[in-house]
Structure formats: structure tokens, C-alpha cells
Amino acid sequence: MEKVVIIGTGCAGLTAALYTARANLAPLVLTGKQPGGLLTTTSTVENFPGFPEGIDGYELMQRMQKQAERFGARVQFGVLEKVDLSGKPFVLTVDGETVQTQTLIIATGASHRHLGLESEHKLENKGVTFCATCDGALPMFRSQPLVVVGGGDSACEEALYLTRFGSVIHLVHRRESLRASRIMAERVLAHPKIKPHWDSVVTEVLDVKQDKVLGVRLKNVKTNAESVLDCAGLFVAIGHIPNTQLFQGTIHLDDNGYIIPKKGASTNVPGVFVAGDCADHVYRQAITAAGMGCAAAIEAERYLEALNQ
Ligand SMILES: Cc1cc2nc3c(=O)[nH]c(=O)nc-3n(C[C@H](O)[C@H](O)[C@H](O)COP(=O)(O)OP(=O)(O)OC[C@H]3O[C@@H](n4cnc5c(N)ncnc54)[C@H](O)[C@@H]3O)c2cc1C
């Protein structure tokens, strides 16, 4: 019987692992299919405190894992396939095996929606990015034309944020008006640096042969007319899919599938806690995920203390 099982080894899961390990709870930490989480897919992380020169995303996650293991966290390759949270202990199915646990910390993150283009995939981290806050300030994007795809609040926020760095921000949206809240849409449309392209979709990112982003090919969905926009970066902001499908029907999720935290890091099921991007559609940063991991660990520790009194 485990005291704590943590699902996920991104910033949230590994921070929860560090805290619960230091509380002598020897957490079992499951990596899922992406050990180290999303940050392992990026090169330099410039906004994680404590690294004035920046740090490689993969290295940062390895360090986090080592730090947690030093205090007794057991990090294991494994994918959670099924959960039964109806009784106590909780029963998990991990790669076909049953694991029982007194507490569970869900830190499964959220995946980005992709446009689904081969060129987008090939140029990821070479000018194609999914996070303006993370990458907008990189030298490769400064004083350059940039393209943001999307029409919701996130896309608008990304476009506005990028006006600090880019020379012009092309906002490409497949409809004829923004889906974003009115105030956000008005702000975007009034900005002198933002140029909307309505009824348009990106059909190709240029130029795979040169191994960097030099532009995008657009298609107008009403007229089928094609055009090319020169740019140094493509910021895809068409939404996220929280990795919470396993918890549907048991843990309270919002309309978009994000876990709804209760009193900080708790959930509607006592003994189940949540941290990171699977419960955060607002900030989605490494440091906020880590902070939530810390909170979930402290909550789990307190819950176990009360249980065993
Ligand atoms: C390209 C890129 C660059 C970024 N750059 C920055 C940056 O510079 N600064 C910054 O602050 N943020 C950055 N971010 C955002 C940051 O990566 C995320 O906010 C952070 O990783 C969220 O951490 P998390 O632990 O919540 O989730 P994730 O990092 O997504 O980790 C989720 C974990 O859950 C596991 N998992 C999922 N399902 C299961 C399952 N069924 N069973 C077991 N395990 C499972 C996964 O394998 C993974 O280990 C970037 C993101 C991307 C994609």
C-alpha cells in the first residue's frame, strides 16, 4: 500500500515528489509517456527563478527528479490506465498492474492543440512555438514579423504580449470575427501593431528545407485564395487539452476538461489532490506548476497526518 502516488513528472509532479519525499512519505511517482513533462521539449528556459543564464529544459527536469530522488521519491516509468476512487484505499491500474494508495496527486498536465501540419511539427522549436510568454522574448523573434493563429482569449493575449517584441503581429483566424471576450477583442483590434487576417488558415509553415521559420502559407476559407506571409515565428494558440480524461465522472472537471481545484490543491474527492497545468488554464508556466505541486504535497501530507491520528 502506497501513502502517496503522484501521476506525472513535469514541474508539478516532481515538486510534489520533492515535498512528499522530504516529509518521509516515499512517494511513488509515475512518469507517463513523457518523463520530465512538457519542459523537456524546449531548449532554454529563461524564466525559471534561480538560473540567471537560463537552463536547458531537459536538464532542469533531470535536476528536479534527482532532487526528489535524493529524499526518497521513487520515480517509475508507468502510465496510469484506470482509477477507482470510489473507496479507500484508491485503486489504480498502472500498465496492467494494480497499485493501492491512500492519497493521489494528479499532475498530468495539458497538451497543446496542434494545427496538424507536417511542417509545423518539423519546425517546432525552430520558430514554431505554442507559448508566447515562454518564447516571445527570444532574440530570434525580436523586431521581426510574427504570426499568431487563433481567435480566442489566449490567442489575443499572446498577440498583445508579442507586440512588445515583434515588428508586426499577424493574427490569423479562421472566422470573420474573434471568439475572445469583447474587451480583449477590442484591445487587440485597436492595437497598431496587430494585423488581423480573417477567414484564413495556415496551410504550411515555410521553410522546412532551410530548417527555420521564414513565413506561412495562408488560405482564405471563403475564397480559397492563397497568400504567403513573411515571419520569423509562428505562435499556435488554438487551445489546450488537459490530460484528465481518466478522471471524467469522478473528479469535478470544468467544461474544457480542467480539474476544478477545491480549497487550493484539493479536489471533490478527499485524499485526491491536483497540481499544474491539468488544473490551470490561466498561467500554464513551469513555476506556477511547481508552486501548485508544493501546495498539493503539503495538502496530502496534512490529510495523511489527520487520517493516521
Ligand atoms: C515548447 C514549450 C516551451 C515552454 N517553455 C516554458 C518556459 O520557458 N517557461 C515556463 O515557465 N513554461 C514553459 N512552458 C510551459 C511548461 O512546460 C508547463 O507549464 C509545465 O510543464 C507544466 O507542468 P505540469 O507538471 O503541470 O505538466 P507537464 O509538464 O505537461 O507534465 C505532465 C506529466 O504527466 C504525465 N502524464 C500524463 N498522463 C499520464 C498518465 N495517464 N499516467 C502517467 N503519467 C501521465 C506526462 O507523461 C508528464 O510527465 C513551455 C511549454 C512548451 C510546450
Coordinates of C-alpha atoms and ligand atoms in Angstrom, one line a residue:
M1 CA 0.0 0.0 0.0
E2 CA 1.4 3.4 -1.0
K3 CA 1.0 6.5 1.0
V4 CA 1.3 8.9 -1.9
V5 CA 1.1 8.2 -5.7
I6 CA 1.9 11.1 -8.0
I7 CA 0.8 10.9 -11.6
G8 CA 3.2 12.9 -13.8
T9 CA 6.8 14.0 -13.7
G10 CA 6.5 17.6 -15.0
C11 CA 7.3 20.6 -12.8
A12 CA 4.1 19.9 -10.8
G13 CA 4.6 16.2 -10.2
L14 CA 8.3 16.4 -9.4
T15 CA 7.9 19.3 -7.0
A16 CA 5.1 17.4 -5.2
A17 CA 7.6 14.4 -5.2
L18 CA 10.3 16.6 -3.6
Y19 CA 8.0 17.8 -0.8
T20 CA 6.3 14.5 -0.1
A21 CA 9.7 12.8 -0.1
R22 CA 11.1 15.3 2.4
A23 CA 8.1 14.5 4.5
N24 CA 9.3 10.9 4.6
L25 CA 6.3 9.7 2.6
A26 CA 8.4 7.9 -0.1
P27 CA 6.1 8.8 -2.9
L28 CA 5.7 6.6 -6.0
V29 CA 6.0 8.9 -9.0
L30 CA 4.8 7.7 -12.4
T31 CA 6.4 9.3 -15.5
G32 CA 3.7 8.6 -18.1
K33 CA 4.7 8.7 -21.7
Q34 CA 6.6 12.0 -21.3
P35 CA 9.2 11.7 -18.5
G36 CA 10.0 15.2 -17.3
G37 CA 6.9 16.6 -18.9
L38 CA 6.5 19.4 -21.4
L39 CA 9.5 21.4 -20.5
T40 CA 11.8 18.6 -21.9
T41 CA 10.6 19.7 -25.3
T42 CA 12.1 23.1 -25.1
S43 CA 15.7 24.3 -25.2
T44 CA 16.5 27.3 -23.0
V45 CA 14.1 28.1 -20.1
E46 CA 14.8 31.8 -19.2
N47 CA 12.2 32.5 -16.7
F48 CA 12.6 29.8 -14.0
P49 CA 14.0 31.6 -11.0
G50 CA 17.5 30.7 -9.9
F51 CA 19.1 30.3 -13.3
P52 CA 20.2 33.8 -14.4
E53 CA 21.8 32.4 -17.6
G54 CA 18.7 30.3 -18.4
I55 CA 18.7 26.5 -18.3
D56 CA 18.0 23.7 -20.8
G57 CA 14.5 22.4 -20.2
Y58 CA 15.6 18.8 -20.2
E59 CA 18.4 19.5 -17.7
L60 CA 16.1 21.4 -15.4
M61 CA 13.7 18.4 -15.2
Q62 CA 16.5 16.0 -14.7
R63 CA 17.7 18.1 -11.8
M64 CA 14.2 18.2 -10.3
Q65 CA 14.0 14.4 -10.5
K66 CA 17.4 14.0 -8.9
Q67 CA 16.5 16.3 -6.1
A68 CA 13.3 14.4 -5.3
E69 CA 15.0 11.1 -5.5
R70 CA 17.7 12.2 -3.1
F71 CA 15.0 12.3 -0.4
G72 CA 13.4 9.0 -1.3
A73 CA 11.0 9.6 -4.2
R74 CA 10.6 6.5 -6.4
V75 CA 10.3 7.6 -10.0
Q76 CA 9.0 4.8 -12.2
F77 CA 8.1 4.5 -15.9
G78 CA 4.4 3.8 -16.0
V79 CA 1.2 5.0 -17.4
L80 CA -2.0 5.3 -15.3
E81 CA -4.7 3.5 -17.3
K82 CA -7.6 3.4 -14.9
V83 CA -8.6 4.8 -11.5
D84 CA -11.1 3.7 -8.9
L85 CA -11.6 6.4 -6.4
S86 CA -14.9 5.2 -5.0
G87 CA -13.4 3.5 -1.9
K88 CA -10.4 3.7 0.4
P89 CA -7.7 3.0 -0.5
F90 CA -7.8 4.2 -4.1
V91 CA -7.1 1.6 -6.7
L92 CA -5.0 2.5 -9.7
T93 CA -4.2 0.4 -12.8
V94 CA -0.7 1.2 -14.0
D95 CA 0.5 -0.7 -17.1
G96 CA -1.9 -3.5 -16.2
E97 CA -0.8 -3.8 -12.6
T98 CA -2.9 -2.8 -9.5
V99 CA -1.5 -0.2 -7.2
Q100 CA -3.3 0.8 -4.0
T101 CA -2.7 4.2 -2.4
Q102 CA -4.0 6.3 0.5
T103 CA -3.6 9.6 -1.4
L104 CA -3.2 10.6 -5.1
I105 CA -1.7 13.7 -6.6
I106 CA -2.8 14.3 -10.2
A107 CA -0.2 16.3 -12.2
T108 CA -0.9 15.1 -15.7
G109 CA -0.5 18.4 -17.5
A110 CA -2.2 19.6 -20.6
S111 CA -1.4 19.0 -24.3
H112 CA -1.3 21.8 -26.9
R113 CA -3.7 21.6 -29.8
H114 CA -1.6 21.5 -33.0
L115 CA -2.6 22.7 -36.4
G116 CA -1.7 19.2 -37.6
L117 CA 0.7 20.2 -40.3
E118 CA 3.8 18.2 -41.0
S119 CA 5.8 21.5 -41.5
E120 CA 4.5 22.7 -38.1
H121 CA 5.9 19.5 -36.5
K122 CA 9.2 19.7 -38.3
L123 CA 9.8 23.4 -37.3
E124 CA 8.7 23.1 -33.7
N125 CA 11.3 25.0 -31.6
K126 CA 12.8 26.4 -34.8
G127 CA 10.3 29.2 -34.9
V128 CA 7.1 27.3 -34.3
T129 CA 6.0 27.7 -30.7
F130 CA 3.0 27.2 -28.5
C131 CA 3.7 29.7 -25.8
A132 CA 4.4 33.4 -26.2
T133 CA 5.1 34.0 -22.5
C134 CA 7.8 31.3 -22.7
D135 CA 9.4 32.1 -26.0
G136 CA 8.3 35.6 -27.1
A137 CA 11.4 37.3 -25.7
L138 CA 13.9 35.1 -27.5
P139 CA 16.3 37.0 -29.7
M140 CA 15.1 35.2 -32.9
F141 CA 11.7 36.9 -32.6
R142 CA 12.8 40.5 -31.7
S143 CA 11.9 43.2 -34.2
Q144 CA 10.6 40.5 -36.6
P145 CA 7.1 40.0 -38.1
L146 CA 5.3 37.2 -36.1
V147 CA 2.2 35.2 -36.8
V148 CA -0.3 34.1 -34.1
V149 CA -3.0 31.6 -35.0
G150 CA -6.3 31.6 -33.1
G151 CA -9.2 33.8 -32.2
G152 CA -9.9 33.2 -28.5
D153 CA -8.7 35.0 -25.4
S154 CA -5.4 33.0 -25.3
A155 CA -4.6 34.0 -28.9
C156 CA -5.4 37.6 -28.1
E157 CA -3.3 37.6 -25.0
E158 CA -0.4 36.0 -27.0
A159 CA -0.8 38.6 -29.8
L160 CA -0.8 41.5 -27.3
Y161 CA 2.2 40.2 -25.4
L162 CA 4.1 39.7 -28.6
T163 CA 3.7 43.4 -29.6
R164 CA 6.5 44.1 -27.1
F165 CA 8.9 42.2 -29.3
G166 CA 7.7 41.7 -32.8
S167 CA 7.7 44.4 -35.5
V168 CA 4.2 43.4 -36.6
I169 CA 1.9 40.7 -35.3
H170 CA -0.3 39.0 -37.9
L171 CA -3.3 37.4 -36.2
V172 CA -4.7 34.6 -38.3
H173 CA -8.2 33.4 -37.5
R174 CA -10.4 31.0 -39.5
R175 CA -13.6 33.0 -38.8
E176 CA -14.6 36.6 -39.6
S177 CA -14.5 37.8 -36.0
L178 CA -12.7 37.0 -32.8
R179 CA -14.2 34.5 -30.3
A180 CA -12.4 36.3 -27.4
S181 CA -14.2 38.3 -24.8
R182 CA -15.3 41.7 -26.1
I183 CA -12.8 43.8 -24.1
M184 CA -9.9 41.6 -25.2
A185 CA -11.0 41.6 -28.9
E186 CA -11.4 45.4 -28.8
R187 CA -7.9 45.8 -27.3
V188 CA -6.4 43.6 -30.0
L189 CA -8.2 45.2 -32.9
A190 CA -7.2 48.7 -31.7
H191 CA -3.5 47.9 -31.4
P192 CA -1.5 49.5 -34.2
K193 CA 1.0 46.6 -34.4
I194 CA -1.7 43.8 -34.7
K195 CA -3.0 43.0 -38.2
P196 CA -5.9 40.5 -38.4
H197 CA -6.3 38.1 -41.2
W198 CA -9.9 36.9 -41.2
D199 CA -11.4 33.7 -42.6
S200 CA -7.9 32.4 -43.0
V201 CA -6.0 29.2 -42.1
V202 CA -2.3 28.4 -42.2
T203 CA -1.7 25.5 -44.7
E204 CA 2.1 25.3 -44.5
V205 CA 4.9 26.7 -42.4
L206 CA 7.8 27.8 -44.5
D207 CA 10.6 26.8 -44.8
V208 CA 11.3 23.2 -43.8
K209 CA 14.2 23.0 -46.3
Q210 CA 16.0 25.8 -44.5
D211 CA 15.1 24.4 -41.1
K212 CA 13.7 27.6 -39.8
V213 CA 10.5 29.7 -40.0
L214 CA 10.6 32.2 -42.8
G215 CA 6.8 32.5 -43.4
V216 CA 3.5 30.8 -43.5
R217 CA 1.2 30.0 -46.4
L218 CA -2.4 31.1 -45.8
K219 CA -5.6 30.0 -47.4
N220 CA -8.8 32.1 -47.3
V221 CA -11.5 29.6 -46.4
K222 CA -14.2 31.6 -48.2
T223 CA -12.4 32.4 -51.5
N224 CA -9.7 29.7 -51.5
A225 CA -7.2 32.4 -52.4
E226 CA -3.7 31.6 -51.2
S227 CA -1.0 34.0 -50.0
V228 CA 2.3 34.0 -48.1
L229 CA 3.1 36.0 -45.0
D230 CA 6.8 36.5 -44.2
C231 CA 7.5 35.9 -40.5
A232 CA 10.2 34.7 -38.1
G233 CA 7.9 32.9 -35.7
L234 CA 4.5 31.1 -35.7
F235 CA 2.7 31.1 -32.3
V236 CA 0.0 28.5 -32.3
A237 CA -2.7 29.5 -29.8
I238 CA -5.7 27.3 -30.6
G239 CA -6.2 25.8 -27.2
H240 CA -5.1 23.0 -24.9
I241 CA -6.4 19.6 -24.0
P242 CA -6.0 18.8 -20.3
N243 CA -4.9 15.2 -19.7
T244 CA -7.8 14.4 -17.5
Q245 CA -10.0 12.0 -19.5
L246 CA -9.3 9.2 -17.0
F247 CA -10.9 11.2 -14.2
Q248 CA -14.1 12.1 -16.0
G249 CA -17.1 11.2 -14.0
T250 CA -15.2 11.1 -10.7
I251 CA -13.3 14.3 -10.3
H252 CA -15.1 17.6 -11.0
L253 CA -13.9 19.0 -14.3
D254 CA -14.9 22.2 -16.0
D255 CA -16.4 22.4 -19.5
N256 CA -13.0 22.3 -21.1
G257 CA -11.8 19.3 -19.0
Y258 CA -9.6 21.1 -16.5
I259 CA -9.8 19.8 -12.9
I260 CA -11.6 22.2 -10.6
P261 CA -9.5 22.6 -7.5
K262 CA -11.2 23.0 -4.2
K263 CA -9.6 25.0 -1.4
G264 CA -6.2 25.2 -3.1
A265 CA -4.9 21.9 -4.2
S266 CA -7.8 19.6 -3.0
T267 CA -10.5 18.1 -5.2
N268 CA -14.0 16.9 -4.7
V269 CA -12.7 13.5 -3.6
P270 CA -10.9 13.7 -0.2
G271 CA -7.4 12.3 -0.5
V272 CA -7.1 13.3 -4.2
F273 CA -5.1 16.4 -4.9
V274 CA -4.2 18.2 -8.1
A275 CA -1.4 20.4 -9.4
G276 CA -0.1 22.0 -12.5
D277 CA -1.5 22.6 -16.0
C278 CA -4.2 20.0 -15.7
A279 CA -5.9 22.4 -13.3
D280 CA -4.6 25.7 -14.7
H281 CA -5.9 27.2 -17.9
V282 CA -4.7 30.7 -16.9
Y283 CA -1.0 30.8 -16.2
R284 CA 0.4 27.5 -17.6
Q285 CA 4.0 28.2 -16.5
A286 CA 6.7 25.9 -15.0
I287 CA 6.9 28.0 -11.9
T288 CA 3.2 28.1 -11.3
A289 CA 3.0 24.3 -11.9
A290 CA 5.9 23.8 -9.4
G291 CA 4.1 26.0 -6.8
M292 CA 0.9 24.0 -7.2
G293 CA 2.9 20.8 -6.8
C294 CA 4.2 22.1 -3.5
A295 CA 0.7 23.0 -2.3
A296 CA -0.7 19.6 -3.3
A297 CA 2.1 17.8 -1.4
I298 CA 1.5 19.8 1.7
E299 CA -2.2 19.1 1.5
A300 CA -1.5 15.4 1.0
E301 CA 0.8 15.3 4.0
R302 CA -1.8 17.1 6.2
Y303 CA -4.5 14.7 5.0
L304 CA -2.4 11.6 5.9
E305 CA -1.5 13.1 9.3
A306 CA -5.2 13.6 10.1
L307 CA -6.0 10.1 8.8
N308 CA -3.4 8.4 11.0
Q309 CA -4.1 10.3 14.2
Ligands
LIG1 C1 7.8 24.2 -26.1 C2 7.4 24.7 -24.7 C3 8.2 25.6 -24.1 C4 7.9 26.0 -22.8 N1 8.7 26.9 -22.2 C5 8.4 27.4 -21.0 C6 9.2 28.3 -20.3 O1 10.2 28.8 -20.9 N2 8.9 28.7 -19.1 C7 7.8 28.3 -18.4 O2 7.6 28.7 -17.3 N3 7.0 27.4 -19.0 C8 7.2 26.9 -20.3 N4 6.4 26.0 -20.9 C9 5.2 25.6 -20.1 C10 5.6 24.5 -19.1 O3 6.3 23.5 -19.8 C11 4.3 23.9 -18.5 O4 3.6 25.0 -17.8 C12 4.7 22.9 -17.4 O5 5.5 21.8 -18.0 C13 3.5 22.3 -16.7 O6 3.9 21.3 -15.8 P1 3.0 20.2 -15.4 O7 3.8 19.4 -14.4 O8 1.7 20.7 -15.0 O9 2.7 19.3 -16.7 P2 3.6 18.6 -17.8 O10 4.9 19.2 -17.9 O11 2.8 18.6 -19.0 O12 3.8 17.1 -17.3 C14 2.7 16.2 -17.3 C15 3.2 14.8 -16.9 O13 2.1 14.0 -16.7 C16 2.4 12.7 -17.3 N5 1.2 12.0 -17.6 C17 0.1 12.4 -18.3 N6 -0.8 11.4 -18.4 C18 -0.3 10.4 -17.6 C19 -0.8 9.1 -17.3 N7 -2.0 8.7 -17.7 N8 -0.1 8.3 -16.5 C20 1.1 8.8 -16.0 N9 1.6 10.0 -16.3 C21 0.9 10.8 -17.1 C22 3.3 13.1 -18.5 O14 4.0 12.0 -19.0 C23 4.2 14.2 -17.9 O15 5.3 13.6 -17.2 C24 6.7 25.6 -22.1 C25 5.9 24.6 -22.8 C26 6.2 24.2 -24.0 C27 5.4 23.1 -24.7

